[in-house]
PDB file of C-alpha atoms in Angstrom:
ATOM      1  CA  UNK S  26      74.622  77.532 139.201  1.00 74.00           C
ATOM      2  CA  UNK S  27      72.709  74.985 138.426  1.00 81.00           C
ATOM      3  CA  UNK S  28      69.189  76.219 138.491  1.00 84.00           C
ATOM      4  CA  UNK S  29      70.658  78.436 136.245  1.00 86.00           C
ATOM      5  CA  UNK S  30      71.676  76.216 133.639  1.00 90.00           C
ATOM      6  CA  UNK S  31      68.666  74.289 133.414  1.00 91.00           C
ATOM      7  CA  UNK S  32      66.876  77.916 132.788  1.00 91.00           C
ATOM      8  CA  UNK S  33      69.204  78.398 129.700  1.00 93.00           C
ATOM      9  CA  UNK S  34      68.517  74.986 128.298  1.00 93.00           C
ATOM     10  CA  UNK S  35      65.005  75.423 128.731  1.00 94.00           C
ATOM     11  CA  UNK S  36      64.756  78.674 127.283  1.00 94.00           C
ATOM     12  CA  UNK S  37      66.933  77.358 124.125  1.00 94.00           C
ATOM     13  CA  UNK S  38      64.791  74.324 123.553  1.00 95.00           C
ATOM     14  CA  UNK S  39      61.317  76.518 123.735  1.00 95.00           C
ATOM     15  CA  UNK S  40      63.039  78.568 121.477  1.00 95.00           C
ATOM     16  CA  UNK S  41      64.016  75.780 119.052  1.00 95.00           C
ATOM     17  CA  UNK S  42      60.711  74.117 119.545  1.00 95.00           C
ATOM     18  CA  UNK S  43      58.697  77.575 118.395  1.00 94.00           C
ATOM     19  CA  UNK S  44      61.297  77.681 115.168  1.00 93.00           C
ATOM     20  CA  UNK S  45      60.657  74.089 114.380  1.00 92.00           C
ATOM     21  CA  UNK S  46      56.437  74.892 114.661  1.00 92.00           C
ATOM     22  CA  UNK S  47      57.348  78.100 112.385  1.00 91.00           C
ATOM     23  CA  UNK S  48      59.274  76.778 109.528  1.00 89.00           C
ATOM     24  CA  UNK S  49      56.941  73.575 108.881  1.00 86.00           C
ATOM     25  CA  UNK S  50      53.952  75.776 109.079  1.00 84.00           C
ATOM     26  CA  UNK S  51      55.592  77.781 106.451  1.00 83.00           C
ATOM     27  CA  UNK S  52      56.669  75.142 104.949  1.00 81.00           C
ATOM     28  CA  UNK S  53      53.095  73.626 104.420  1.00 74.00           C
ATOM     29  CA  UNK S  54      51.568  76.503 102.779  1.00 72.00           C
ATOM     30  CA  UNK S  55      54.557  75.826 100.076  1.00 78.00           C
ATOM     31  CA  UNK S  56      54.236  72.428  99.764  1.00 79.00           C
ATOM     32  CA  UNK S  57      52.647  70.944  96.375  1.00 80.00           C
ATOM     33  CA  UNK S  58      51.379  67.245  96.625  1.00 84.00           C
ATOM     34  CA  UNK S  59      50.643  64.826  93.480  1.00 89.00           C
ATOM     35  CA  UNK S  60      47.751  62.984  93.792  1.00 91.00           C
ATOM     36  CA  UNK S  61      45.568  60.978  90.803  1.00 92.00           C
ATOM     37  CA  UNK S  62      42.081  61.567  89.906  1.00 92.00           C
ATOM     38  CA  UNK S  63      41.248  59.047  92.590  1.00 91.00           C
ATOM     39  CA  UNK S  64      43.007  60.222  95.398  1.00 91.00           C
ATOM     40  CA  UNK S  65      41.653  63.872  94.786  1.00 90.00           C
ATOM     41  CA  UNK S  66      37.745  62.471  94.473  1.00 90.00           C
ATOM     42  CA  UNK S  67      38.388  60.452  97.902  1.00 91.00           C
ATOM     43  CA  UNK S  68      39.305  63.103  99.742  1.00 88.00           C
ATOM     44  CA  UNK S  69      38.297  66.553  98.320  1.00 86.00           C
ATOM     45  CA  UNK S  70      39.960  68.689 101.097  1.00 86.00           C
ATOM     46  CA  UNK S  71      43.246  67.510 100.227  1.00 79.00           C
ATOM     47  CA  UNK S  72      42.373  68.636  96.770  1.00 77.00           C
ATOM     48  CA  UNK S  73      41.904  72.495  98.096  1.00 84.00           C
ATOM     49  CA  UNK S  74      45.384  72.447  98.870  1.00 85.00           C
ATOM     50  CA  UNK S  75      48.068  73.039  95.472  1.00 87.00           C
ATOM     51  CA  UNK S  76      48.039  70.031  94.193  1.00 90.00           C
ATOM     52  CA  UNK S  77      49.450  67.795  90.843  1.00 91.00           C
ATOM     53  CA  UNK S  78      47.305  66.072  89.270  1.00 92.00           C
ATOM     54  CA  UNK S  79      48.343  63.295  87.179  1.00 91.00           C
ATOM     55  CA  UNK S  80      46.266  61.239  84.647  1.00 92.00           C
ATOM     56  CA  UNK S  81      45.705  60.717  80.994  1.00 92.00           C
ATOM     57  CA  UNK S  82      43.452  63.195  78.912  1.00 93.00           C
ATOM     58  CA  UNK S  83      40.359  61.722  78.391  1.00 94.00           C
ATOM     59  CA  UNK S  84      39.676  61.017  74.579  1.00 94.00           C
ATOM     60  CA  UNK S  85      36.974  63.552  73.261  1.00 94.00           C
ATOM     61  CA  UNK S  86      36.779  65.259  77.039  1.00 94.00           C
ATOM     62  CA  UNK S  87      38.754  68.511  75.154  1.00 93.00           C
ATOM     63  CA  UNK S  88      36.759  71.362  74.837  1.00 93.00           C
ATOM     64  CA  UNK S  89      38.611  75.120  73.773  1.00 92.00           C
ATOM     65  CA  UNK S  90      36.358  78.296  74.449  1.00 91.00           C
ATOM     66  CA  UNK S  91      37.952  81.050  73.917  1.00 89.00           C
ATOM     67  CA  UNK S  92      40.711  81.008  76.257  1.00 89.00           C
ATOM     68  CA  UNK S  93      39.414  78.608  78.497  1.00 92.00           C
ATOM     69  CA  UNK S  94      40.631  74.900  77.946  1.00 92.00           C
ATOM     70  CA  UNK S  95      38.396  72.020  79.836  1.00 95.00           C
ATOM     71  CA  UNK S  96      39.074  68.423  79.825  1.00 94.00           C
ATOM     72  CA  UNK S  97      39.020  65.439  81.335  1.00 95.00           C
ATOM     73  CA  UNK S  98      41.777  63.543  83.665  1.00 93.00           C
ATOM     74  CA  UNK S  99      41.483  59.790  84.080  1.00 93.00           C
ATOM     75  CA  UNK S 100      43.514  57.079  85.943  1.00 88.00           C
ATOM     76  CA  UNK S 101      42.318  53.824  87.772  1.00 87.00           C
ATOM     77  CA  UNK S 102      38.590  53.945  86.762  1.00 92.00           C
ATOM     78  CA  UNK S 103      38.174  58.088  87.994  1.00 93.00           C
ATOM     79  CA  UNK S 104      38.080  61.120  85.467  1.00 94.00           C
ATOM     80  CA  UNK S 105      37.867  64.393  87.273  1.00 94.00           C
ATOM     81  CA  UNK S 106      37.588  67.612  85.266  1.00 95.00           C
ATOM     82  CA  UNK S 107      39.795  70.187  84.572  1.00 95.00           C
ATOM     83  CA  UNK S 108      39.434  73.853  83.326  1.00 95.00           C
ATOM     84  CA  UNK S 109      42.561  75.534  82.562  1.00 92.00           C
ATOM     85  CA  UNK S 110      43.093  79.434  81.351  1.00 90.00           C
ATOM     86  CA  UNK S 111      45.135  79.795  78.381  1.00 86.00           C
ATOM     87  CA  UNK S 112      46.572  77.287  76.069  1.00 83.00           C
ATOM     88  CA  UNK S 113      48.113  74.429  77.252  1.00 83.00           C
ATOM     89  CA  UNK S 114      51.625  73.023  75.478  1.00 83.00           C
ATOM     90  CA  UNK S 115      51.514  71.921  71.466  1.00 82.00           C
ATOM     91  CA  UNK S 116      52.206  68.639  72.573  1.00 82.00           C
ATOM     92  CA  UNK S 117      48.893  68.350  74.573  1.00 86.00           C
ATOM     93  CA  UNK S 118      46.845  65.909  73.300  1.00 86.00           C
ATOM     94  CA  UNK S 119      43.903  63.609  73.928  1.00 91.00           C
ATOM     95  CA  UNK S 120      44.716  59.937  75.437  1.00 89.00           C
ATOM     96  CA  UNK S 121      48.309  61.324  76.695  1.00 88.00           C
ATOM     97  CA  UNK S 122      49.496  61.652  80.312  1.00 90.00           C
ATOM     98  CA  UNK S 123      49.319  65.452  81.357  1.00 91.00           C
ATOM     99  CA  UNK S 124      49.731  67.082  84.586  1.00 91.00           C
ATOM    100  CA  UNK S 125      48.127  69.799  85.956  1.00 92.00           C
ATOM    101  CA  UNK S 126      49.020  71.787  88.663  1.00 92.00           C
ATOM    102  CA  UNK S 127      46.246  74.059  90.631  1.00 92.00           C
ATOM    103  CA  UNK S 128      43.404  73.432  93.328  1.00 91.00           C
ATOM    104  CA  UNK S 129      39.962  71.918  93.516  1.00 92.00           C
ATOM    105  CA  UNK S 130      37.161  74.093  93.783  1.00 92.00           C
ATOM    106  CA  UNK S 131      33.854  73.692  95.752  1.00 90.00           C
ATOM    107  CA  UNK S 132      31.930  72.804  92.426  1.00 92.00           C
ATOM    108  CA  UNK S 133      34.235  70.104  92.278  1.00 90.00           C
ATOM    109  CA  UNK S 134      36.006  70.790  89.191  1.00 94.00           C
ATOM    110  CA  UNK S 135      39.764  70.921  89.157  1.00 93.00           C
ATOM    111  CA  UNK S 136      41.313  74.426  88.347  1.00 94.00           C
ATOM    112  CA  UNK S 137      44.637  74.342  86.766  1.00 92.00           C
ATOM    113  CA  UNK S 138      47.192  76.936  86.796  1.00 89.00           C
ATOM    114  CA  UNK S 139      49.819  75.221  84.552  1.00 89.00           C
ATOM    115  CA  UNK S 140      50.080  71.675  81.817  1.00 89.00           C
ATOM    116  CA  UNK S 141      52.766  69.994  81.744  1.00 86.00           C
ATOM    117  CA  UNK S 142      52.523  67.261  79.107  1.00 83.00           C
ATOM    118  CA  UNK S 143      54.534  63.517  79.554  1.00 72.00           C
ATOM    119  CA  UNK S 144      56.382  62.166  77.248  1.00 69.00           C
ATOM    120  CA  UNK S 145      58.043  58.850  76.348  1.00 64.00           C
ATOM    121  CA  UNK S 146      61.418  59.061  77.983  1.00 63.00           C
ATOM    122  CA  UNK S 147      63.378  56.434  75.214  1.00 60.00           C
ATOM    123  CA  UNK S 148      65.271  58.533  73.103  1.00 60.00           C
ATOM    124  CA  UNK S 149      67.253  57.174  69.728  1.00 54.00           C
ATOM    125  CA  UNK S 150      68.322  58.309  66.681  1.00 58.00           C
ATOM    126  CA  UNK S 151      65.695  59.427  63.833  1.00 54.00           C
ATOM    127  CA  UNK S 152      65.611  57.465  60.849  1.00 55.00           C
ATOM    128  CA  UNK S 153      66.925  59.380  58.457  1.00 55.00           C
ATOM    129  CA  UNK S 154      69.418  59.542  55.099  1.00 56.00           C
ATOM    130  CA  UNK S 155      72.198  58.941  57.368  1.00 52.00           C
ATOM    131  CA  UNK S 156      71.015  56.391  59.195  1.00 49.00           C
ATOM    132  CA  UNK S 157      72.945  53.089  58.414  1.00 54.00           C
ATOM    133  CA  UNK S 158      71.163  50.757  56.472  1.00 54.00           C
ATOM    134  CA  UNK S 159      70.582  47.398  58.000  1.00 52.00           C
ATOM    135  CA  UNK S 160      72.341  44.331  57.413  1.00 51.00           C
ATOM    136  CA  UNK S 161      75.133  46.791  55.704  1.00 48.00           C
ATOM    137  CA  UNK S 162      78.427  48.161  56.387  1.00 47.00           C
ATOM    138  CA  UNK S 163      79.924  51.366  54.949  1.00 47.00           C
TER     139      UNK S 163
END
Protein backbone atom coordinates (compact mmCIF):
# COMPACT_ATOMS: atom_id res chain seq x y z
CA UNK A 1 0.00 0.00 0.00
CA UNK A 2 2.67 1.85 0.46
CA UNK A 3 4.92 1.25 -2.45
CA UNK A 4 1.98 2.24 -4.04
CA UNK A 5 1.60 5.57 -2.79
CA UNK A 6 4.99 6.65 -3.21
CA UNK A 7 4.41 5.58 -7.12
CA UNK A 8 1.45 8.10 -7.25
CA UNK A 9 3.39 10.90 -5.68
CA UNK A 10 6.14 10.33 -7.88
CA UNK A 11 4.29 10.15 -10.92
CA UNK A 12 2.35 13.55 -9.86
CA UNK A 13 5.51 15.45 -9.10
CA UNK A 14 7.26 14.31 -12.64
CA UNK A 15 4.20 15.38 -13.97
CA UNK A 16 4.20 18.80 -12.26
CA UNK A 17 7.88 19.13 -12.78
CA UNK A 18 7.43 18.60 -16.89
CA UNK A 19 4.40 21.42 -16.65
CA UNK A 20 6.57 23.75 -14.69
CA UNK A 21 9.67 23.15 -17.62
CA UNK A 22 6.67 23.73 -20.26
CA UNK A 23 5.02 26.86 -19.23
CA UNK A 24 8.40 28.90 -18.49
CA UNK A 25 9.76 27.74 -21.75
CA UNK A 26 6.69 29.17 -23.22
CA UNK A 27 6.77 31.70 -21.23
CA UNK A 28 10.32 32.87 -22.39
CA UNK A 29 9.65 33.04 -25.97
CA UNK A 30 6.85 35.74 -24.74
CA UNK A 31 8.77 37.56 -22.56
CA UNK A 32 9.93 41.26 -23.65
CA UNK A 33 12.94 42.72 -21.60
CA UNK A 34 13.95 46.62 -21.42
CA UNK A 35 17.34 47.19 -21.64
CA UNK A 36 19.36 50.77 -22.54
CA UNK A 37 21.66 51.32 -25.32
CA UNK A 38 24.35 50.07 -22.98
CA UNK A 39 23.05 47.03 -21.79
CA UNK A 40 22.12 45.93 -25.45
CA UNK A 41 25.94 46.86 -26.81
CA UNK A 42 27.36 44.71 -23.71
CA UNK A 43 25.74 41.87 -24.44
CA UNK A 44 24.41 41.58 -28.05
CA UNK A 45 22.69 38.13 -27.62
CA UNK A 46 20.39 39.42 -25.18
CA UNK A 47 19.60 42.00 -27.78
CA UNK A 48 18.35 39.07 -30.37
CA UNK A 49 15.74 38.39 -28.04
CA UNK A 50 12.35 41.14 -28.16
CA UNK A 51 13.58 43.64 -26.45
CA UNK A 52 12.69 47.63 -25.24
CA UNK A 53 14.91 49.82 -25.80
CA UNK A 54 14.94 52.94 -23.95
CA UNK A 55 17.02 56.14 -24.58
CA UNK A 56 16.78 59.63 -25.87
CA UNK A 57 16.78 60.38 -29.74
CA UNK A 58 19.93 61.52 -30.65
CA UNK A 59 19.83 65.24 -31.93
CA UNK A 60 20.38 65.28 -35.83
CA UNK A 61 20.66 61.14 -35.80
CA UNK A 62 16.88 61.34 -37.71
CA UNK A 63 16.95 60.34 -41.06
CA UNK A 64 13.22 59.58 -43.11
CA UNK A 65 13.60 57.55 -46.48
CA UNK A 66 10.75 56.77 -47.76
CA UNK A 67 9.14 54.69 -45.27
CA UNK A 68 12.03 53.79 -43.45
CA UNK A 69 12.80 55.95 -40.25
CA UNK A 70 16.61 55.58 -38.76
CA UNK A 71 17.90 57.22 -35.75
CA UNK A 72 19.88 57.22 -33.05
CA UNK A 73 19.23 55.99 -29.22
CA UNK A 74 21.51 57.32 -26.51
CA UNK A 75 21.75 56.88 -22.68
CA UNK A 76 24.89 56.73 -20.33
CA UNK A 77 27.59 57.59 -22.95
CA UNK A 78 26.13 54.62 -25.75
CA UNK A 79 23.97 55.50 -28.94
CA UNK A 80 22.94 52.41 -30.78
CA UNK A 81 20.98 52.74 -34.02
CA UNK A 82 17.67 52.18 -34.87
CA UNK A 83 15.74 51.63 -38.21
CA UNK A 84 12.12 51.54 -37.90
CA UNK A 85 9.36 50.85 -40.88
CA UNK A 86 6.72 53.33 -41.04
CA UNK A 87 6.23 56.52 -39.23
CA UNK A 88 6.76 56.75 -35.83
CA UNK A 89 4.15 58.95 -33.42
CA UNK A 90 3.74 63.03 -34.15
CA UNK A 91 5.16 63.53 -30.96
CA UNK A 92 8.54 61.89 -31.93
CA UNK A 93 11.13 64.14 -31.81
CA UNK A 94 14.88 64.63 -31.61
CA UNK A 95 16.51 64.95 -27.91
CA UNK A 96 13.20 63.18 -26.38
CA UNK A 97 13.02 59.80 -24.60
CA UNK A 98 11.49 57.15 -27.09
CA UNK A 99 11.17 53.53 -26.85
CA UNK A 100 11.44 51.09 -29.26
CA UNK A 101 10.41 47.77 -29.19
CA UNK A 102 12.02 45.00 -31.73
CA UNK A 103 15.38 42.89 -31.93
CA UNK A 104 19.01 43.42 -32.76
CA UNK A 105 20.25 42.21 -35.86
CA UNK A 106 23.67 40.65 -36.76
CA UNK A 107 24.81 44.03 -38.45
CA UNK A 108 24.29 45.37 -35.21
CA UNK A 109 21.67 47.81 -35.81
CA UNK A 110 18.53 47.76 -33.74
CA UNK A 111 15.25 46.89 -35.69
CA UNK A 112 12.16 48.32 -34.29
CA UNK A 113 8.75 47.11 -34.69
CA UNK A 114 6.90 49.88 -32.74
CA UNK A 115 7.79 53.92 -31.01
CA UNK A 116 6.44 54.73 -28.26
CA UNK A 117 7.35 58.32 -27.38
CA UNK A 118 7.76 59.61 -23.32
CA UNK A 119 6.33 62.27 -22.11
CA UNK A 120 6.45 64.57 -19.07
CA UNK A 121 4.02 63.00 -16.67
CA UNK A 122 3.04 66.65 -14.63
CA UNK A 123 -0.14 67.58 -15.84
CA UNK A 124 -1.95 71.19 -14.94
CA UNK A 125 -4.22 73.39 -16.27
CA UNK A 126 -3.41 75.43 -19.65
CA UNK A 127 -3.12 78.98 -19.36
CA UNK A 128 -5.81 80.24 -20.87
CA UNK A 129 -8.82 83.15 -20.78
CA UNK A 130 -10.18 81.39 -17.90
CA UNK A 131 -7.41 80.92 -16.06
CA UNK A 132 -7.49 83.10 -12.82
CA UNK A 133 -5.35 85.90 -12.87
CA UNK A 134 -2.75 86.06 -10.20
CA UNK A 135 -2.76 87.97 -7.16
CA UNK A 136 -6.75 88.36 -7.96
CA UNK A 137 -9.96 87.12 -6.80
CA UNK A 138 -13.21 86.94 -8.79
Amino acid sequence: MIRRRVGRIAVVAVVLAAGGVLVTGALQDTLTYYRTPGEVLDDPDAGRRPTRLGGEVVPGSVRRSGDLVTFRLGGDGHEITVTQRGMPPETFREGQGAIVEGRLSATGVFESDRVVVQHGNEYGPSPGPLAPEAGGAR
